[in-house]
Amino acid sequence: MFEGDTVIKSELVQIVAARNPHLYHRDVENIVNAVLDEITDALAGGNRVELRGFGAFSVKNRPSRSGRNPRTGDAVFVEEKWVPFFKTGKELRERLNPGQADQDD
């Protein structure tokens, strides 16, 4: 199915196109791009995106803080920022850990 440790977008497009030979490759590429763009736009708007059985994407706030430069050890100010966050869905966790009871519920 997947080659290597990481799947890049072009490989995902190829896999989906191979599983759906009735669709043109360019249409599959447009669909994948549209889905990813909609998720990105929703997150940029501060919304949450939930894909049942797979997981939920959201944004979390990281407040400003004092940090350290790893090279010099000097104190540095790290500004507040918003970061993407992904929480796996129950079905995905069960598929990754077959036979284990769900710990989060």
mmCIF file of C-alpha atoms in Angstrom:
data_model
loop_
_atom_site.group_PDB
_atom_site.id
_atom_site.type_symbol
_atom_site.label_atom_id
_atom_site.label_comp_id
_atom_site.label_asym_id
_atom_site.label_seq_id
_atom_site.Cartn_x
_atom_site.Cartn_y
_atom_site.Cartn_z
ATOM 1 C CA MET A 1 0.000 0.000 0.000
ATOM 2 C CA PHE A 2 2.369 2.768 1.196
ATOM 3 C CA GLU A 3 6.060 2.911 0.381
ATOM 4 C CA GLY A 4 8.438 3.986 3.164
ATOM 5 C CA ASP A 5 7.716 5.607 6.511
ATOM 6 C CA THR A 6 6.066 8.787 5.275
ATOM 7 C CA VAL A 7 3.273 9.274 2.777
ATOM 8 C CA ILE A 8 3.434 12.510 0.841
ATOM 9 C CA LYS A 9 0.451 14.112 -0.851
ATOM 10 C CA SER A 10 1.424 12.952 -4.354
ATOM 11 C CA GLU A 11 1.604 9.334 -3.117
ATOM 12 C CA LEU A 12 -1.794 9.684 -1.477
ATOM 13 C CA VAL A 13 -3.203 10.954 -4.782
ATOM 14 C CA GLN A 14 -1.665 7.976 -6.623
ATOM 15 C CA ILE A 15 -3.131 5.491 -4.120
ATOM 16 C CA VAL A 16 -6.621 7.001 -4.276
ATOM 17 C CA ALA A 17 -6.448 7.148 -8.093
ATOM 18 C CA ALA A 18 -5.356 3.489 -8.275
ATOM 19 C CA ARG A 19 -8.279 2.446 -6.053
ATOM 20 C CA ASN A 20 -10.698 4.465 -8.191
ATOM 21 C CA PRO A 21 -9.748 3.783 -11.816
ATOM 22 C CA HIS A 22 -13.022 5.358 -13.010
ATOM 23 C CA LEU A 23 -11.696 8.771 -11.904
ATOM 24 C CA TYR A 24 -9.123 10.813 -13.774
ATOM 25 C CA HIS A 25 -5.841 11.343 -11.911
ATOM 26 C CA ARG A 26 -6.229 15.139 -12.151
ATOM 27 C CA ASP A 27 -9.718 14.880 -10.598
ATOM 28 C CA VAL A 28 -8.371 12.835 -7.678
ATOM 29 C CA GLU A 29 -5.617 15.413 -7.200
ATOM 30 C CA ASN A 30 -8.230 18.207 -7.184
ATOM 31 C CA ILE A 31 -10.354 16.319 -4.642
ATOM 32 C CA VAL A 32 -7.426 15.691 -2.277
ATOM 33 C CA ASN A 33 -6.353 19.332 -2.563
ATOM 34 C CA ALA A 34 -9.920 20.536 -1.954
ATOM 35 C CA VAL A 35 -10.291 18.402 1.199
ATOM 36 C CA LEU A 36 -6.954 19.564 2.618
ATOM 37 C CA ASP A 37 -7.711 23.199 1.721
ATOM 38 C CA GLU A 38 -11.107 23.031 3.468
ATOM 39 C CA ILE A 39 -9.527 21.557 6.614
ATOM 40 C CA THR A 40 -6.846 24.269 6.534
ATOM 41 C CA ASP A 41 -9.408 27.040 5.998
ATOM 42 C CA ALA A 42 -11.593 25.748 8.831
ATOM 43 C CA LEU A 43 -8.647 25.635 11.235
ATOM 44 C CA ALA A 44 -7.494 29.096 10.148
ATOM 45 C CA GLY A 45 -11.007 30.308 10.986
ATOM 46 C CA GLY A 46 -10.734 28.843 14.474
ATOM 47 C CA ASN A 47 -13.078 25.927 13.751
ATOM 48 C CA ARG A 48 -12.756 22.241 14.582
ATOM 49 C CA VAL A 49 -12.890 19.539 11.890
ATOM 50 C CA GLU A 50 -14.083 16.090 12.907
ATOM 51 C CA LEU A 51 -13.797 13.030 10.670
ATOM 52 C CA ARG A 52 -15.776 10.323 12.471
ATOM 53 C CA GLY A 53 -13.721 7.232 13.155
ATOM 54 C CA PHE A 54 -10.508 8.962 12.093
ATOM 55 C CA GLY A 55 -10.050 11.938 14.389
ATOM 56 C CA ALA A 56 -10.512 15.631 14.983
ATOM 57 C CA PHE A 57 -8.375 18.588 13.965
ATOM 58 C CA SER A 58 -8.419 21.714 16.092
ATOM 59 C CA VAL A 59 -6.210 24.634 17.051
ATOM 60 C CA LYS A 60 -4.744 25.255 20.473
ATOM 61 C CA ASN A 61 -3.225 28.381 21.901
ATOM 62 C CA ARG A 62 0.310 28.336 23.200
ATOM 63 C CA PRO A 63 0.760 31.382 25.416
ATOM 64 C CA SER A 64 3.902 33.491 25.326
ATOM 65 C CA ARG A 65 6.681 32.228 27.560
ATOM 66 C CA SER A 66 10.308 32.474 28.376
ATOM 67 C CA GLY A 67 12.421 29.845 26.637
ATOM 68 C CA ARG A 68 16.082 28.997 26.143
ATOM 69 C CA ASN A 69 18.262 29.088 23.058
ATOM 70 C CA PRO A 70 19.520 25.470 22.852
ATOM 71 C CA ARG A 71 22.913 26.539 21.450
ATOM 72 C CA THR A 72 23.776 29.314 23.849
ATOM 73 C CA GLY A 73 21.494 28.684 26.814
ATOM 74 C CA ASP A 74 20.424 32.335 26.722
ATOM 75 C CA ALA A 75 16.874 33.177 27.750
ATOM 76 C CA VAL A 76 14.612 34.119 24.813
ATOM 77 C CA PHE A 77 11.034 35.356 24.621
ATOM 78 C CA VAL A 78 8.699 33.029 22.702
ATOM 79 C CA GLU A 79 5.588 34.794 21.413
ATOM 80 C CA GLU A 80 2.063 33.458 21.774
ATOM 81 C CA LYS A 81 0.969 31.296 18.848
ATOM 82 C CA TRP A 82 -1.793 29.060 17.625
ATOM 83 C CA VAL A 83 -0.828 25.499 16.673
ATOM 84 C CA PRO A 84 -2.730 22.707 14.931
ATOM 85 C CA PHE A 85 -3.726 19.748 17.084
ATOM 86 C CA PHE A 86 -4.983 16.290 16.074
ATOM 87 C CA LYS A 87 -6.802 13.867 18.350
ATOM 88 C CA THR A 88 -7.335 10.365 17.022
ATOM 89 C CA GLY A 89 -10.812 8.907 16.861
ATOM 90 C CA LYS A 90 -11.818 5.779 18.727
ATOM 91 C CA GLU A 91 -11.886 3.556 15.611
ATOM 92 C CA LEU A 92 -8.386 4.644 14.578
ATOM 93 C CA ARG A 93 -6.999 4.026 18.085
ATOM 94 C CA GLU A 94 -8.612 0.573 18.127
ATOM 95 C CA ARG A 95 -7.123 -0.243 14.722
ATOM 96 C CA LEU A 96 -3.670 0.866 15.856
ATOM 97 C CA ASN A 97 -3.948 -1.049 19.151
ATOM 98 C CA PRO A 98 -6.007 -4.172 18.472
ATOM 99 C CA GLY A 99 -7.163 -6.043 21.554
ATOM 100 C CA GLN A 100 -6.600 -3.152 23.962
ATOM 101 C CA ALA A 101 -9.429 -1.433 25.790
ATOM 102 C CA ASP A 102 -9.850 2.259 24.953
ATOM 103 C CA GLN A 103 -8.039 4.250 27.663
ATOM 104 C CA ASP A 104 -9.566 7.682 26.900
ATOM 105 C CA ASP A 105 -13.297 6.971 27.350
#
